[in-house]
Amino acid sequence: MPRYKLTIEYDGGPFQGWQRQENGPSVQAALEQAATKLDGAPVIVQGAGRTDSGVHALGQVAHLDLVKDLAEDKVRDAINYHLKPNPVAVVEAERVEEDFHARFSAINRAYLYRIIDRRVPLTLDRGQAWRVPKHLDAEAMHAAAQFLIGTHDFTTFRDAQCQAETPVKSIDKASVSRLGEEVQITVEARSFLHRQVRSITGSLVEVGLGKWTPKDFKAALDAADRKRCGPVAPPDGLYLTAVDYPPTP
């Protein structure tokens, strides 16, 4: 059975998250239903990460095995045809070796969080970004974000329902920048804890509002205490932007 790697983008608003579940629509189920119509046999889609309800993706990666041996563009176009009207699209389909695994083969994941700091309600970006009605100090937020880089106990930024074996993770890159009225937070790591990026974002906003200093943020991280976390940011502004894999020999 040929294996295909899919690069996927989606609007997470209508879904209960990536993972297939009984209590509502999921991105995984939508893809499996579309692929099953293409292949004529049940198809299981394995994703690189389980984005939460309302979280978006520009570069989610998944893999699937088909009975049919089809050209890559045929797989992409046919799945997209059967995905309608779901706000999900396969951007690219690539034939890969049978030992490729979207989750376990990944070596890096990148997330973007979009914040728009203005008093006026959002229109075009409604559901696509977090509106904060007060001006944010992006430079102070960036300074605080630098304390995230390296290996730490991230208990402070770990959701109570997280099932990871350990709260210790390594963050490779973290930055905060401003583009007009939009503040963008980018974070890269091999893997993340449940709601880690949203927890970090909420605390960085406390810095941006002047409620915390960058040193306060570091103290909260070092405390390894969930009670020290700021308000958790909503899912609207979070995007899984890329998943990286080792180069093909």
Coordinates of C-alpha atoms in Angstrom, one line a residue:
M1 CA 0.0 0.0 0.0
P2 CA 1.6 3.3 -1.0
R3 CA 2.0 5.9 1.7
Y4 CA 1.5 9.6 1.1
K5 CA 2.5 12.6 3.2
L6 CA 0.0 15.4 3.2
T7 CA 0.6 19.0 4.0
I8 CA -2.7 20.6 5.1
E9 CA -4.2 23.9 6.0
Y10 CA -7.4 24.5 7.8
D11 CA -9.6 26.9 9.6
G12 CA -10.1 25.3 13.0
G13 CA -13.2 27.3 13.9
P14 CA -15.9 24.7 12.9
F15 CA -14.0 21.7 14.4
Q16 CA -13.6 20.2 17.9
G17 CA -9.9 19.9 17.1
W18 CA -7.7 17.7 14.9
Q19 CA -8.4 14.4 16.6
R20 CA -11.3 12.2 15.6
Q21 CA -14.0 12.1 18.3
E22 CA -17.6 11.3 19.0
N23 CA -18.9 14.6 20.3
G24 CA -18.3 16.8 17.2
P25 CA -16.6 17.3 13.8
S26 CA -12.8 17.0 13.6
V27 CA -10.2 17.7 10.9
Q28 CA -8.9 14.1 11.1
A29 CA -12.4 12.7 10.5
A30 CA -13.1 15.0 7.6
L31 CA -9.8 13.9 5.9
E32 CA -10.5 10.3 6.5
Q33 CA -14.0 10.5 5.0
A34 CA -12.6 12.3 1.9
A35 CA -9.8 9.8 1.5
T36 CA -12.1 6.8 1.9
K37 CA -14.3 8.1 -0.9
L38 CA -11.2 8.4 -3.1
D39 CA -9.8 5.0 -2.2
G40 CA -13.0 3.0 -1.9
A41 CA -11.8 1.4 1.3
P42 CA -11.5 2.7 4.9
V43 CA -8.5 5.1 5.4
I44 CA -6.8 6.1 8.6
V45 CA -5.1 9.5 8.6
Q46 CA -2.2 10.1 11.2
G47 CA -1.4 13.7 12.0
A48 CA 1.8 15.3 13.2
G49 CA 0.0 17.1 16.1
R50 CA -3.3 17.3 17.8
T51 CA -4.4 20.9 17.5
D52 CA -7.2 21.9 19.9
S53 CA -10.7 23.1 19.1
G54 CA -10.5 26.4 17.2
V55 CA -6.8 26.2 16.4
H56 CA -5.8 26.7 12.8
A57 CA -3.1 25.2 10.6
L58 CA -1.1 26.5 7.7
G59 CA 1.3 23.5 7.6
Q60 CA -0.1 20.6 9.4
V61 CA 1.3 17.3 8.2
A62 CA -0.3 13.9 8.1
H63 CA 0.2 10.5 6.4
L64 CA -2.1 7.9 5.0
D65 CA -1.9 4.6 3.2
L66 CA -4.1 3.9 0.1
V67 CA -5.0 0.7 -1.7
K68 CA -4.8 2.6 -5.0
D69 CA -1.4 3.6 -6.4
L70 CA -2.1 7.2 -7.6
A71 CA -0.2 10.2 -8.8
E72 CA 0.6 12.7 -6.1
D73 CA -1.4 15.5 -7.7
K74 CA -4.4 13.1 -8.1
V75 CA -4.4 12.3 -4.4
R76 CA -4.2 16.0 -3.5
D77 CA -7.0 17.1 -5.9
A78 CA -9.3 14.2 -5.3
I79 CA -9.2 14.5 -1.5
N80 CA -9.8 18.3 -1.8
Y81 CA -12.8 17.6 -4.0
H82 CA -14.3 15.2 -1.4
L83 CA -13.5 17.6 1.5
K84 CA -16.0 20.2 0.2
P85 CA -17.4 22.2 1.9
N86 CA -15.1 21.8 4.9
P87 CA -12.6 24.6 5.4
V88 CA -9.7 22.1 4.9
A89 CA -7.3 21.8 2.0
V90 CA -4.5 19.5 1.1
V91 CA -1.8 21.8 -0.1
E92 CA 0.6 19.1 -1.2
A93 CA 0.6 15.3 -1.4
E94 CA 4.0 13.5 -1.6
R95 CA 4.8 9.8 -2.0
V96 CA 7.0 8.7 1.0
E97 CA 8.6 5.5 2.2
E98 CA 6.5 3.2 4.3
D99 CA 8.5 3.9 7.5
F100 CA 7.6 7.6 7.4
H101 CA 5.4 8.7 10.2
A102 CA 3.9 12.2 10.4
R103 CA 4.1 12.3 14.2
F104 CA 7.1 10.2 15.2
S105 CA 9.4 11.2 12.3
A106 CA 9.0 14.9 13.0
I107 CA 12.0 16.8 14.3
N108 CA 10.5 20.3 14.7
R109 CA 7.2 22.1 14.9
A110 CA 6.5 25.8 14.5
Y111 CA 3.6 27.8 15.8
L112 CA 2.4 31.3 15.2
Y113 CA 0.1 33.3 17.5
R114 CA -1.6 36.4 16.1
I115 CA -2.7 39.2 18.3
I116 CA -4.4 42.5 17.1
D117 CA -4.3 45.2 19.8
R118 CA -7.0 47.7 18.9
R119 CA -10.2 48.9 20.6
V120 CA -12.3 48.4 17.4
P121 CA -13.8 44.9 17.0
L122 CA -12.3 42.6 14.4
T123 CA -14.2 42.0 11.2
L124 CA -12.1 40.2 8.6
D125 CA -9.8 38.7 11.3
R126 CA -12.7 37.7 13.5
G127 CA -12.0 34.1 14.7
Q128 CA -8.5 34.3 13.1
A129 CA -6.7 36.4 15.8
W130 CA -7.0 37.5 19.4
R131 CA -8.1 41.1 19.9
V132 CA -6.6 42.8 22.9
P133 CA -8.1 46.2 23.3
K134 CA -5.0 47.9 24.8
H135 CA -1.6 48.6 23.2
L136 CA 1.0 45.9 23.8
D137 CA 4.7 46.5 24.3
A138 CA 6.0 44.0 21.8
E139 CA 9.7 44.7 22.7
A140 CA 9.1 43.8 26.3
M141 CA 7.2 40.6 25.3
H142 CA 10.2 39.7 23.0
A143 CA 12.6 40.2 25.9
A144 CA 10.5 37.9 28.1
A145 CA 10.2 35.3 25.4
Q146 CA 13.9 34.8 25.3
F147 CA 13.8 33.2 28.7
L148 CA 11.8 30.3 27.1
I149 CA 14.8 29.3 24.9
G150 CA 16.5 26.1 26.1
T151 CA 15.5 23.2 28.2
H152 CA 13.1 23.9 31.1
D153 CA 10.5 22.4 33.3
F154 CA 7.4 24.0 31.7
T155 CA 4.9 23.0 34.4
T156 CA 3.8 26.6 34.7
F157 CA 2.7 26.6 31.0
R158 CA 1.3 23.0 31.1
D159 CA -2.4 22.4 31.0
A160 CA -3.8 20.3 33.8
Q161 CA -5.1 17.7 31.3
C162 CA -1.7 17.3 29.6
Q163 CA -0.8 13.6 29.3
A164 CA 2.9 14.1 28.5
E165 CA 5.2 11.9 30.6
T166 CA 7.3 14.9 31.6
P167 CA 6.9 18.7 31.7
V168 CA 10.5 19.1 30.6
K169 CA 10.8 20.4 27.0
S170 CA 13.3 22.3 24.9
I171 CA 12.3 25.4 22.9
D172 CA 14.7 26.3 20.1
K173 CA 13.3 29.6 19.0
A174 CA 10.9 32.2 20.5
S175 CA 10.2 35.7 19.2
V176 CA 7.7 38.5 19.4
S177 CA 7.4 41.2 16.7
R178 CA 5.0 43.8 15.6
L179 CA 3.5 44.3 12.1
G180 CA 1.3 47.4 12.2
E181 CA -1.4 46.7 14.7
E182 CA -0.6 43.0 14.8
V183 CA 1.7 41.4 17.3
Q184 CA 3.1 38.0 16.2
I185 CA 4.5 35.4 18.6
T186 CA 6.5 32.5 17.0
V187 CA 7.7 29.5 18.8
E188 CA 9.6 26.4 17.6
A189 CA 10.4 23.1 19.3
R190 CA 10.6 19.4 18.6
S191 CA 7.3 18.9 20.6
F192 CA 5.0 20.9 22.9
L193 CA 2.9 20.2 26.0
H194 CA -0.9 20.5 25.8
R195 CA -1.9 24.2 25.4
Q196 CA 1.7 25.2 26.1
V197 CA 1.8 27.9 23.4
R198 CA -1.5 29.4 24.4
S199 CA -0.4 29.4 28.1
I200 CA 2.9 31.1 27.2
T201 CA 1.0 33.6 25.0
G202 CA -1.4 34.6 27.8
S203 CA 1.6 35.3 30.1
L204 CA 3.5 37.2 27.5
V205 CA 0.4 39.5 27.0
E206 CA 0.6 40.2 30.8
V207 CA 4.1 41.6 30.0
G208 CA 2.9 43.5 27.0
L209 CA 0.2 45.2 29.1
G210 CA 2.7 46.2 31.7
K211 CA 1.2 44.0 34.4
W212 CA 4.4 41.8 34.5
T213 CA 8.0 42.6 33.8
P214 CA 10.2 40.2 31.7
K215 CA 11.7 39.2 35.0
D216 CA 8.3 38.4 36.4
F217 CA 7.7 36.1 33.4
K218 CA 11.0 34.3 34.1
A219 CA 10.1 33.9 37.7
A220 CA 6.8 32.4 36.7
L221 CA 8.6 29.9 34.4
D222 CA 11.2 29.1 37.0
A223 CA 8.5 28.4 39.7
A224 CA 7.3 25.4 37.7
D225 CA 3.8 26.0 39.2
R226 CA 0.7 26.1 37.1
K227 CA -0.8 28.6 39.5
R228 CA 1.8 31.2 38.3
C229 CA 0.5 31.0 34.7
G230 CA -1.3 34.1 33.3
P231 CA -4.7 33.8 31.6
V232 CA -4.6 31.2 28.8
A233 CA -4.9 32.8 25.4
P234 CA -8.0 31.8 23.3
P235 CA -7.5 29.3 20.4
D236 CA -8.5 31.8 17.7
G237 CA -5.0 33.3 17.0
L238 CA -3.0 30.1 17.1
Y239 CA -1.6 28.5 13.9
L240 CA 0.5 25.4 13.4
T241 CA 2.7 26.8 10.6
A242 CA 5.2 24.0 9.8
V243 CA 6.4 20.5 10.7
D244 CA 9.9 19.6 9.7
Y245 CA 11.5 16.2 9.0
P246 CA 15.0 14.9 8.4
P247 CA 16.2 15.5 4.9
T248 CA 15.6 12.6 2.5
P249 CA 18.8 10.6 1.8

